Short mmCIF file of C-alpha atoms in Angstrom, two decimals:
data_model
loop_
_atom_site.label_atom_id
_atom_site.label_comp_id
_atom_site.label_asym_id
_atom_site.label_seq_id
_atom_site.Cartn_x
_atom_site.Cartn_y
_atom_site.Cartn_z
CA UNK G 12 -0.12 -0.06 0.05
CA UNK G 13 1.18 3.56 -0.85
CA UNK G 14 -0.64 5.62 2.39
CA UNK G 15 -4.69 4.99 1.46
CA UNK G 16 -3.26 3.76 -1.70
CA UNK G 17 -3.47 0.00 -3.08
CA UNK G 18 -1.54 -0.54 -6.22
CA UNK G 19 -3.15 -2.69 -8.83
CA UNK G 20 0.49 -3.57 -10.13
CA UNK G 21 -0.16 -2.69 -13.56
CA UNK G 22 2.37 -0.42 -15.31
CA UNK G 23 0.46 3.07 -16.64
CA UNK G 24 -3.07 2.20 -14.84
CA UNK G 25 -1.86 3.20 -11.20
CA UNK G 26 -0.82 6.45 -12.54
CA UNK G 27 -4.23 6.58 -13.82
CA UNK G 28 -5.77 5.91 -10.84
CA UNK G 29 -3.98 8.84 -9.20
CA UNK G 30 -1.66 6.77 -7.58
CA UNK G 31 -3.83 2.93 -7.06
CA UNK G 32 -7.16 2.39 -5.39
CA UNK G 33 -8.36 3.89 -2.49
CA UNK G 34 -7.75 1.49 0.50
CA UNK G 35 -11.14 -0.35 0.98
CA UNK G 36 -12.75 0.27 -2.02
CA UNK G 37 -14.65 -1.74 -4.39
CA UNK G 38 -12.98 -1.77 -8.12
CA UNK G 39 -14.69 -3.51 -11.09
CA UNK G 40 -13.23 -4.46 -14.53
CA UNK G 41 -15.80 -4.65 -17.17
CA UNK G 42 -14.98 -5.82 -20.54
CA UNK G 43 -15.57 -8.07 -23.27
CA UNK G 44 -14.10 -11.43 -23.97
CA UNK G 45 -10.51 -11.56 -24.67
CA UNK G 46 -9.95 -8.33 -23.07
CA UNK G 47 -7.91 -9.55 -20.24
CA UNK G 48 -10.18 -9.12 -17.06
CA UNK G 49 -8.80 -12.22 -15.56
CA UNK G 50 -5.27 -11.05 -16.15
CA UNK G 51 -5.77 -7.73 -14.70
CA UNK G 52 -7.24 -9.65 -11.63
CA UNK G 53 -4.40 -11.81 -11.43
CA UNK G 54 -1.94 -8.93 -11.73
CA UNK G 55 -3.61 -7.27 -8.72
CA UNK G 56 -3.78 -10.46 -6.73
CA UNK G 57 0.16 -11.02 -7.39
CA UNK G 58 1.05 -7.43 -6.29
CA UNK G 59 -0.42 -8.06 -3.06
CA UNK G 60 1.14 -11.52 -2.63
CA UNK G 61 4.77 -10.02 -3.34
CA UNK G 62 3.87 -7.00 -0.62
CA UNK G 63 3.18 -9.69 1.96
CA UNK G 64 -0.64 -9.23 1.81
CA UNK G 65 -3.26 -11.99 2.08
CA UNK G 66 -5.10 -12.40 -0.80
CA UNK G 67 -8.55 -14.70 -1.70
CA UNK G 68 -9.38 -15.18 -5.03
CA UNK G 69 -13.03 -16.48 -5.87
CA UNK G 70 -13.32 -17.87 -9.36
CA UNK G 71 -16.80 -19.28 -10.57
CA UNK G 72 -15.15 -19.81 -14.11
CA UNK G 73 -11.57 -20.78 -14.50
CA UNK G 74 -10.65 -24.05 -11.93
CA UNK G 75 -7.91 -23.24 -9.49
CA UNK G 76 -5.43 -25.75 -11.47
CA UNK G 77 -5.80 -23.48 -14.68
CA UNK G 78 -5.09 -20.42 -12.55
CA UNK G 79 -2.43 -21.23 -10.88
CA UNK G 80 -0.79 -22.35 -14.27
CA UNK G 81 -1.44 -19.44 -16.04
CA UNK G 82 0.49 -17.33 -13.13
CA UNK G 83 3.29 -19.79 -13.35
CA UNK G 84 3.63 -19.48 -17.11
CA UNK G 85 3.90 -15.71 -16.47
CA UNK G 86 7.16 -16.35 -14.39
CA UNK G 87 5.47 -16.00 -10.72
CA UNK G 88 6.08 -18.43 -8.26
CA UNK G 89 2.91 -18.86 -6.09
CA UNK G 90 3.07 -22.37 -4.76
CA UNK G 91 4.56 -20.84 -1.24
CA UNK G 92 1.78 -18.88 -1.31
CA UNK G 93 -0.86 -21.53 -1.39
CA UNK G 94 -3.22 -21.76 1.57
CA UNK G 95 -0.82 -19.79 3.40
CA UNK G 96 -1.73 -15.94 1.82
CA UNK G 97 -2.99 -16.89 -1.18
CA UNK G 98 -6.78 -18.81 -0.89
CA UNK G 99 -7.96 -19.33 -4.15
CA UNK G 100 -11.80 -20.74 -4.12
CA UNK G 101 -13.43 -22.22 -7.11
CA UNK G 102 -17.28 -22.15 -7.04
CA UNK G 103 -19.65 -23.87 -9.55
CA UNK G 104 -22.36 -21.03 -10.27
CA UNK G 105 -25.03 -23.54 -11.68
CA UNK G 106 -25.56 -24.82 -8.29
CA UNK G 107 -27.36 -21.84 -6.51
CA UNK G 108 -27.58 -22.60 -3.01
CA UNK G 109 -23.88 -23.45 -2.73
CA UNK G 110 -22.50 -20.64 -4.49
CA UNK G 111 -24.78 -18.24 -3.04
CA UNK G 112 -24.32 -19.13 0.49
CA UNK G 113 -20.81 -19.28 0.10
CA UNK G 114 -19.93 -16.02 -1.61
CA UNK G 115 -22.73 -14.15 0.81
CA UNK G 116 -21.89 -16.15 3.99
CA UNK G 117 -18.57 -17.76 4.08
CA UNK G 118 -16.60 -15.03 2.36
CA UNK G 119 -17.01 -12.37 4.91
CA UNK G 120 -16.14 -14.71 7.63
CA UNK G 121 -13.11 -16.00 5.75
CA UNK G 122 -11.67 -12.70 5.13
CA UNK G 123 -12.19 -11.86 9.16
CA UNK G 124 -10.32 -14.95 9.40
CA UNK G 125 -7.44 -15.04 7.55
CA UNK G 126 -7.25 -11.41 7.44
CA UNK G 127 -7.15 -10.95 3.89
CA UNK G 128 -6.54 -7.02 2.32
CA UNK G 129 -7.27 -7.98 -1.49
CA UNK G 130 -10.34 -10.18 -2.39
CA UNK G 131 -11.18 -11.13 -6.10
CA UNK G 132 -14.47 -12.16 -7.36
CA UNK G 133 -13.79 -13.22 -11.07
CA UNK G 134 -16.33 -13.08 -12.67
CA UNK G 135 -19.19 -11.41 -10.59
CA UNK G 136 -21.52 -11.35 -13.37
CA UNK G 137 -21.79 -15.42 -13.13
CA UNK G 138 -22.97 -14.61 -9.23
CA UNK G 139 -25.49 -11.97 -10.32
CA UNK G 140 -27.12 -14.44 -13.00
CA UNK G 141 -27.88 -16.65 -10.27
CA UNK G 142 -31.18 -14.27 -9.37
CA UNK G 143 -34.19 -14.84 -11.31
CA UNK G 144 -35.45 -11.16 -11.34
CA UNK G 145 -34.01 -7.71 -11.91
CA UNK G 146 -35.25 -6.53 -8.40
CA UNK G 147 -33.95 -9.57 -6.44
CA UNK G 148 -30.69 -9.46 -8.21
CA UNK G 149 -30.29 -5.60 -7.14
CA UNK G 150 -31.72 -6.23 -3.80
CA UNK G 151 -29.13 -9.17 -3.04
CA UNK G 152 -26.18 -7.68 -4.75
CA UNK G 153 -26.63 -4.51 -2.61
CA UNK G 154 -26.88 -6.29 0.39
CA UNK G 155 -23.54 -8.49 -0.38
CA UNK G 156 -21.77 -4.97 -1.57
CA UNK G 157 -22.77 -3.41 1.67
CA UNK G 158 -21.31 -6.29 3.81
CA UNK G 159 -18.02 -6.49 2.07
CA UNK G 160 -17.79 -2.58 2.93
CA UNK G 161 -17.25 -3.05 6.41
CA UNK G 162 -14.39 -5.43 5.78
CA UNK G 163 -10.66 -3.94 5.86
CA UNK G 164 -9.54 -4.94 2.42
CA UNK G 165 -9.79 -3.64 -1.31
CA UNK G 166 -11.99 -5.51 -3.43
CA UNK G 167 -11.63 -6.13 -7.67
CA UNK G 168 -14.36 -7.89 -9.22
CA UNK G 169 -14.56 -8.60 -13.01
CA UNK G 170 -17.67 -8.56 -15.11
CA UNK G 171 -18.73 -9.34 -18.63
CA UNK G 172 -20.23 -6.50 -20.65
CA UNK G 173 -23.59 -6.75 -22.05
CA UNK G 174 -23.78 -8.59 -25.29
CA UNK G 175 -25.81 -5.45 -26.97
CA UNK G 176 -23.67 -2.33 -25.17
CA UNK G 177 -19.81 -2.55 -24.72
CA UNK G 178 -19.82 0.30 -21.98
CA UNK G 179 -22.35 -1.56 -19.74
CA UNK G 180 -21.53 -4.50 -17.74
CA UNK G 181 -23.79 -7.41 -18.10
CA UNK G 182 -26.80 -6.66 -15.74
CA UNK G 183 -25.91 -2.84 -15.70
CA UNK G 184 -25.51 -3.20 -12.03
CA UNK G 185 -22.34 -3.52 -10.64
CA UNK G 186 -21.11 -0.28 -11.93
CA UNK G 187 -23.13 1.63 -9.82
CA UNK G 188 -22.16 -0.28 -6.66
CA UNK G 189 -18.40 0.19 -7.24
CA UNK G 190 -16.17 2.85 -6.23
CA UNK G 191 -13.84 2.38 -9.22
CA UNK G 192 -14.95 1.36 -12.69
CA UNK G 193 -12.53 0.21 -15.57
CA UNK G 194 -13.50 -0.64 -18.87
CA UNK G 195 -11.68 -2.51 -21.08
CA UNK G 196 -12.61 -3.04 -25.02
CA UNK G 197 -11.55 -3.43 -28.62
CA UNK G 198 -11.04 -0.54 -30.51
CA UNK G 199 -10.81 -0.34 -34.66
CA UNK G 200 -9.56 2.51 -36.29
CA UNK G 201 -11.47 4.19 -38.81
CA UNK G 202 -11.02 4.22 -42.72
CA UNK G 203 -9.92 1.35 -44.97
CA UNK G 204 -6.98 -0.03 -42.45
CA UNK G 205 -8.97 -3.10 -41.07
CA UNK G 206 -5.46 -5.40 -40.00
CA UNK G 207 -5.28 -3.44 -36.79
CA UNK G 208 -7.50 -4.11 -33.63
CA UNK G 209 -6.22 -2.03 -30.58
CA UNK G 210 -7.12 -3.11 -26.70
CA UNK G 211 -8.01 0.32 -25.03
CA UNK G 212 -8.87 1.14 -21.39
CA UNK G 213 -10.81 3.97 -19.69
CA UNK G 214 -11.02 4.81 -16.27
CA UNK G 215 -15.14 5.47 -16.20
CA UNK G 216 -15.37 6.66 -12.55
CA UNK G 217 -13.26 6.55 -9.25
CA UNK G 218 -15.26 7.68 -6.29
CA UNK G 219 -13.12 10.02 -3.51
CA UNK G 220 -9.97 10.51 -6.31
CA UNK G 221 -9.15 12.47 -9.32
CA UNK G 222 -8.12 10.15 -11.98
CA UNK G 223 -7.33 9.97 -15.93
CA UNK G 224 -10.46 10.43 -18.17
CA UNK G 225 -8.50 9.44 -21.24
CA UNK G 226 -8.72 6.66 -23.38
CA UNK G 227 -5.79 4.60 -23.37
CA UNK G 228 -3.92 2.02 -24.99
CA UNK G 229 -2.90 -1.52 -23.44
CA UNK G 230 -0.88 -4.63 -24.51
CA UNK G 231 -1.47 -8.47 -22.67
CA UNK G 232 2.04 -9.30 -22.75
CA UNK G 233 3.23 -12.80 -21.31
CA UNK G 234 4.66 -11.47 -18.39
CA UNK G 235 2.97 -8.48 -17.34
CA UNK G 236 0.04 -5.96 -18.96
CA UNK G 237 1.20 -2.48 -20.07
CA UNK G 238 -1.25 0.44 -19.89
CA UNK G 239 0.61 3.25 -22.00
CA UNK G 240 -0.73 6.00 -20.03
CA UNK G 241 1.23 8.64 -22.01
CA UNK G 242 0.25 7.81 -25.33
CA UNK G 243 -2.94 8.06 -27.94
CA UNK G 244 -5.12 5.23 -28.64
CA UNK G 245 -4.22 5.68 -32.61
#
């Protein structure tokens, strides 16, 4: 941590965030497939582990072994942290009762028990899918998020975009409940050049802090994410 800031650990992004996330805040990474949402979340987790922090990673999509292998492919030696300062929990989103109970009831207790300072939920959109109606989803998500605010930890959630709107999460809800929203998307240059596709990032909102409002290019490299905060998209 840097004062009341928590570094994401991604070159360029922390600059756009005014030095990092606000400690104790909730950040959402929203993007379509292939934009690197899980990669951003893993970078956030790894940055905490390197600094001696305790991290809980809730996965509703990837299996634990695949996540760990992906981290190892990036050159990160995570084995010494497992079940000591890194807790990876895979939930089956198709089993409503188990997934709902573990996220709403067991996660807050685990945060207290292991004194986690960083928590990742990847993707929160699959948890949102568990509820049948929009009113039930809003009510349950509000209660869940408000409960997490009582914990002394910084939270990062990922969400898929809406199929028909690349600027909105799947249920157009989590961005209103989060303190910081980072949007990832593809940009194609105008004109006749159809060969180049760029990845672009935008800090859509950040409560309690000034932040960059510019759209910046980024790359998903083998060993890191690079956000080019000093560059223009095209």
